[in-house]
Short mmCIF file of C-alpha atoms in Angstrom, two decimals:
data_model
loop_
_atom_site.label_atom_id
_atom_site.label_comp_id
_atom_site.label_asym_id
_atom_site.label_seq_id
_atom_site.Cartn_x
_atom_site.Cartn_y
_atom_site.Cartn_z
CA UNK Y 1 -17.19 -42.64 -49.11
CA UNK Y 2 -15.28 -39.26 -48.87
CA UNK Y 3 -12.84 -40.02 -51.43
CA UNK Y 4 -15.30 -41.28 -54.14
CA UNK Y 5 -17.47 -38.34 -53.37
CA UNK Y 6 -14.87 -36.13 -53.70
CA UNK Y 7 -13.33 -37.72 -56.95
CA UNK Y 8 -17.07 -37.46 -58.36
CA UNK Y 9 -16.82 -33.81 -57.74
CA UNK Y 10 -13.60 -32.93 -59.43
CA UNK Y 11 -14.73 -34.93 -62.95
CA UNK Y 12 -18.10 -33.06 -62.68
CA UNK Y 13 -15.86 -29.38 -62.21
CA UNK Y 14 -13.41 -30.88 -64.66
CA UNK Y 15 -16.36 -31.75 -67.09
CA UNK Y 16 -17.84 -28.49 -66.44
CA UNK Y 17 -14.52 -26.73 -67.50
CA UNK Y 18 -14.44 -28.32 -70.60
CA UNK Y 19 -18.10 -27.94 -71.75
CA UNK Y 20 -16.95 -23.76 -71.36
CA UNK Y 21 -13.51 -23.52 -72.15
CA UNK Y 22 -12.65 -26.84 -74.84
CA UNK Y 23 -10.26 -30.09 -73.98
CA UNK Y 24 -6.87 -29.15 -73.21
CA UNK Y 25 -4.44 -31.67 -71.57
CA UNK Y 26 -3.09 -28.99 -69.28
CA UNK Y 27 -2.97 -29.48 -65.62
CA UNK Y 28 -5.93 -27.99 -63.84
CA UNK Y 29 -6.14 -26.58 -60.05
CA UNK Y 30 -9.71 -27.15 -58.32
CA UNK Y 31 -10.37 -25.09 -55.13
CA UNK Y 32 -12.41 -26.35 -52.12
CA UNK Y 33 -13.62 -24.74 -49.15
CA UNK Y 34 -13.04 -26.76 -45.98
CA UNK Y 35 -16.90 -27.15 -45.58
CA UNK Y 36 -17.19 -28.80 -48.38
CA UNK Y 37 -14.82 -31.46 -47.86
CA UNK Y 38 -16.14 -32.03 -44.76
CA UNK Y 39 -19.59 -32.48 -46.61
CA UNK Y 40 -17.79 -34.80 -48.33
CA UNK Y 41 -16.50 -36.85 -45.51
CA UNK Y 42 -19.97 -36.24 -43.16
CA UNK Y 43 -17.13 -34.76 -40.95
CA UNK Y 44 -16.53 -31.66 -39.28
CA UNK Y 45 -12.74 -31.16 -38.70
CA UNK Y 46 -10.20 -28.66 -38.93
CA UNK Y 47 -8.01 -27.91 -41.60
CA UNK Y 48 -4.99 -29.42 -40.30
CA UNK Y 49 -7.31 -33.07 -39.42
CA UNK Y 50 -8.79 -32.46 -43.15
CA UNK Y 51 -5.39 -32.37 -44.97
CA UNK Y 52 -4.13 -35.53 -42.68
CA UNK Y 53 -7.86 -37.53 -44.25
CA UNK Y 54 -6.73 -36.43 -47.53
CA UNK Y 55 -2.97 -38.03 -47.37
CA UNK Y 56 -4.34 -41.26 -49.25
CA UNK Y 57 -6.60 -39.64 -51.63
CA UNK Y 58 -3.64 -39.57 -54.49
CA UNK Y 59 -3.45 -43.26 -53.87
CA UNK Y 60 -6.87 -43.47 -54.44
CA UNK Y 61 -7.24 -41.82 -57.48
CA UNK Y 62 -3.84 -42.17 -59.39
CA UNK Y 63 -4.80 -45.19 -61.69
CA UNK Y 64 -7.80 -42.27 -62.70
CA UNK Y 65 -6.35 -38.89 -62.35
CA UNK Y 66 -2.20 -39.60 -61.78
CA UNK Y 67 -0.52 -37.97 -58.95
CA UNK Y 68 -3.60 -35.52 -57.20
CA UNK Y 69 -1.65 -33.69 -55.37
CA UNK Y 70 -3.42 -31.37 -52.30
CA UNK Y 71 -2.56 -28.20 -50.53
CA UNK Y 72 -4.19 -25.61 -47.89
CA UNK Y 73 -3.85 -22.49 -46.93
CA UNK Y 74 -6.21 -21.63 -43.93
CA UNK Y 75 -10.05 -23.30 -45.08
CA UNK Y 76 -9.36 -23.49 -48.66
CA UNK Y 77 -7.75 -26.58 -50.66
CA UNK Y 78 -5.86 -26.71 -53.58
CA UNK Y 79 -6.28 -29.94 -55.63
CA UNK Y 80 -3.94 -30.18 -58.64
CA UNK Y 81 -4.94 -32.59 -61.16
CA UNK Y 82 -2.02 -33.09 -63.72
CA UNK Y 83 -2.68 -33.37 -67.58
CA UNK Y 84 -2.83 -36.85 -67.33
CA UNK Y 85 -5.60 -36.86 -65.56
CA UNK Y 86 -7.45 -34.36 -67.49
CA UNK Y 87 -6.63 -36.41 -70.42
CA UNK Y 88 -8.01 -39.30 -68.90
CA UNK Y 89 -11.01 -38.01 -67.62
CA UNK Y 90 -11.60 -37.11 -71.09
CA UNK Y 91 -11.72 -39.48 -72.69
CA UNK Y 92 -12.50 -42.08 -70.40
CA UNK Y 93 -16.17 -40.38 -69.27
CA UNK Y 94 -19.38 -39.18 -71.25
CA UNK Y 95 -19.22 -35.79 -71.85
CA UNK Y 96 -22.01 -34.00 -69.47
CA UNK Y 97 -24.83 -33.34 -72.65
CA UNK Y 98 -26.68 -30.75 -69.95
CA UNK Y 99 -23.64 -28.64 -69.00
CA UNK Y 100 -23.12 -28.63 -72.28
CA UNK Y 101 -26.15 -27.16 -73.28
CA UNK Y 102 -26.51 -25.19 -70.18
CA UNK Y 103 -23.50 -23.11 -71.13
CA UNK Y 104 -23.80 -22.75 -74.65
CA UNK Y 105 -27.48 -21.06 -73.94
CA UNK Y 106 -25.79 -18.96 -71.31
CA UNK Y 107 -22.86 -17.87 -72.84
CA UNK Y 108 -25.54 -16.36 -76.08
CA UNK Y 109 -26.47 -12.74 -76.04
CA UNK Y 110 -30.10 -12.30 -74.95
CA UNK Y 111 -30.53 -15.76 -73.37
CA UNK Y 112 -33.74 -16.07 -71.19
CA UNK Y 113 -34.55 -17.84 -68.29
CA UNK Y 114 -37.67 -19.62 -70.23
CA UNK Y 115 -35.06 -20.91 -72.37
CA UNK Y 116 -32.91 -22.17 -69.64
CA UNK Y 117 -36.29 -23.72 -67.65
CA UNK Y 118 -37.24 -25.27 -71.17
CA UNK Y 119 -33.88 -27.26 -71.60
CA UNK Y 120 -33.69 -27.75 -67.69
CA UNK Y 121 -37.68 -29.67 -68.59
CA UNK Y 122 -35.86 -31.39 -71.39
CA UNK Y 123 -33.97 -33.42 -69.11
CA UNK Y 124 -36.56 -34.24 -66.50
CA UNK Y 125 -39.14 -32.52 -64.19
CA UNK Y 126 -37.15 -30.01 -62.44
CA UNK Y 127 -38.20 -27.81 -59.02
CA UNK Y 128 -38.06 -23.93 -59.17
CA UNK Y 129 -37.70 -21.86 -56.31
CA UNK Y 130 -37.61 -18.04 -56.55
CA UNK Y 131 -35.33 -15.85 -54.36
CA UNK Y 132 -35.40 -12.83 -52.93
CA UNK Y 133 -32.11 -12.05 -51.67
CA UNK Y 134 -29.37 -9.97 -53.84
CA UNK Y 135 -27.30 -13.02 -54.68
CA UNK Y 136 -29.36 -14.95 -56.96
CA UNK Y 137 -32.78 -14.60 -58.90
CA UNK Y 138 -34.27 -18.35 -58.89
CA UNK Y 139 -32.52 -21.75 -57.91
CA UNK Y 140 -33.65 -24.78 -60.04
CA UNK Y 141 -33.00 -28.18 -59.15
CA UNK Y 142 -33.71 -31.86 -60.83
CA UNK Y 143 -36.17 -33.67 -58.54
CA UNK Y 144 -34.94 -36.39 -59.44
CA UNK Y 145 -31.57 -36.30 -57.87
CA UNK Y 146 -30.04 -39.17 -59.30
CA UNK Y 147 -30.06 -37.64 -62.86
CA UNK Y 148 -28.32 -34.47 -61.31
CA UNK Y 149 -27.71 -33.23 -57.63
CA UNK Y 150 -26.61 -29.89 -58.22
CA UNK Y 151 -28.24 -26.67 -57.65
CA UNK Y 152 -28.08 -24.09 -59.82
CA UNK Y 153 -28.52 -20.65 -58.81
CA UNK Y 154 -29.55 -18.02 -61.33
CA UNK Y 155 -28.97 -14.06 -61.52
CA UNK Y 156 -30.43 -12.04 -64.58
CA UNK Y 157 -27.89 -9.53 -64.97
CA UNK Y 158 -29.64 -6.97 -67.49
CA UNK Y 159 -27.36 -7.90 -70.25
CA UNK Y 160 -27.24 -11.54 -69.46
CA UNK Y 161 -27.80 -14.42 -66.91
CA UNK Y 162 -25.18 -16.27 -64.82
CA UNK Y 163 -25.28 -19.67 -62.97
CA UNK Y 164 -23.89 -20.92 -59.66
CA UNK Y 165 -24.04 -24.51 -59.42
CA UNK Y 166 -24.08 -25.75 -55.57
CA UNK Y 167 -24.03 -29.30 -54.12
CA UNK Y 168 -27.17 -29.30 -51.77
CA UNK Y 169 -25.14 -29.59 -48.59
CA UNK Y 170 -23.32 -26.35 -49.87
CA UNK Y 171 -26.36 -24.20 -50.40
CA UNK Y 172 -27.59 -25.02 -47.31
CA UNK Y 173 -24.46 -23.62 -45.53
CA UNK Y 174 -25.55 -20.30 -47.15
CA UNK Y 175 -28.75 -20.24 -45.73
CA UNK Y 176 -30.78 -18.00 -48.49
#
């Protein structure tokens, strides 16, 4: 279960990359907090156990994504995906139309959260929670979880808006 989950979650980032930066068969490093991995893995180890659970994930994966390799310093992972990979998971998987759209309304000048609600409704009824803490503005979330699990955190910057997208397990962890 943890290694699917966690293969999920580098083609989403991976996905995500593309969507704001274009395809380039380059080999890309993905960065994971130890709580995270643990989310995926319903564990709750150290780093040292954590990297030992990871030792077949290459294996796993390298008919997908080639030789995965992993590394840690302290809580954080390193996950290097080479260009293989990258070139696989492009264009072996459907682009992801949303992210798409979500960062080419974001990245305009002047963008608007009623735009970014409006195309959020486009893709299915959606849950909106304002915030008051300093870190984001409003979180909205698909309530149909299926279609998308993240959550995406909002900030209206004055000159523009930016977005955080969370797994749920994640946001929880920062308690807002």
């Amino acid at each position: 279960m943890g290694f699917d989950r966690l293969e999920e979650s580098l083609i989403d980032l991976i996905k995500e990359e593309e969507a704001k930066l274009g395809y380039r068969k380059e080999v890309v490093r993905l960065y994971y907090p130890l709580s995270t991995l643990n989310h995926f893995f319903e564990s709750d180890v150290d780093s040292d156990s954590m990297y030992k659970m990871l030792e077949g994930f290459s294996s796993y994966t390298e008919n997908r994504l080639g030789n995965v390799t992993v590394t840690y310093k302290g809580d954080r992972f390193c996950f290097k995906i080479p260009k293989e990979g990258v070139e696989y998971i492009h264009n072996n998987t459907s682009p992801n139309e949303f992210i798409r759209e979500l960062v080419n309304i974001v990245g305009k000048h002047g963008c608007t959260m009623e735009e970014i609600n409006a195309l959020f409704k486009s893709f299915g009824d959606i849950i909106c929670e304002y915030m008051d803490n300093d870190e984001f503005d409003v979180l909205i979330r698909f309530a149909d979880s299926t279609k998308d699990k993240y959550f995406y955190c909002f900030k209206d910057e004055g000159c523009h808006i930016i977005y955080h997208r969370f797994l749920p397990e994640d946001y929880a962890d920062f308690d807002f």
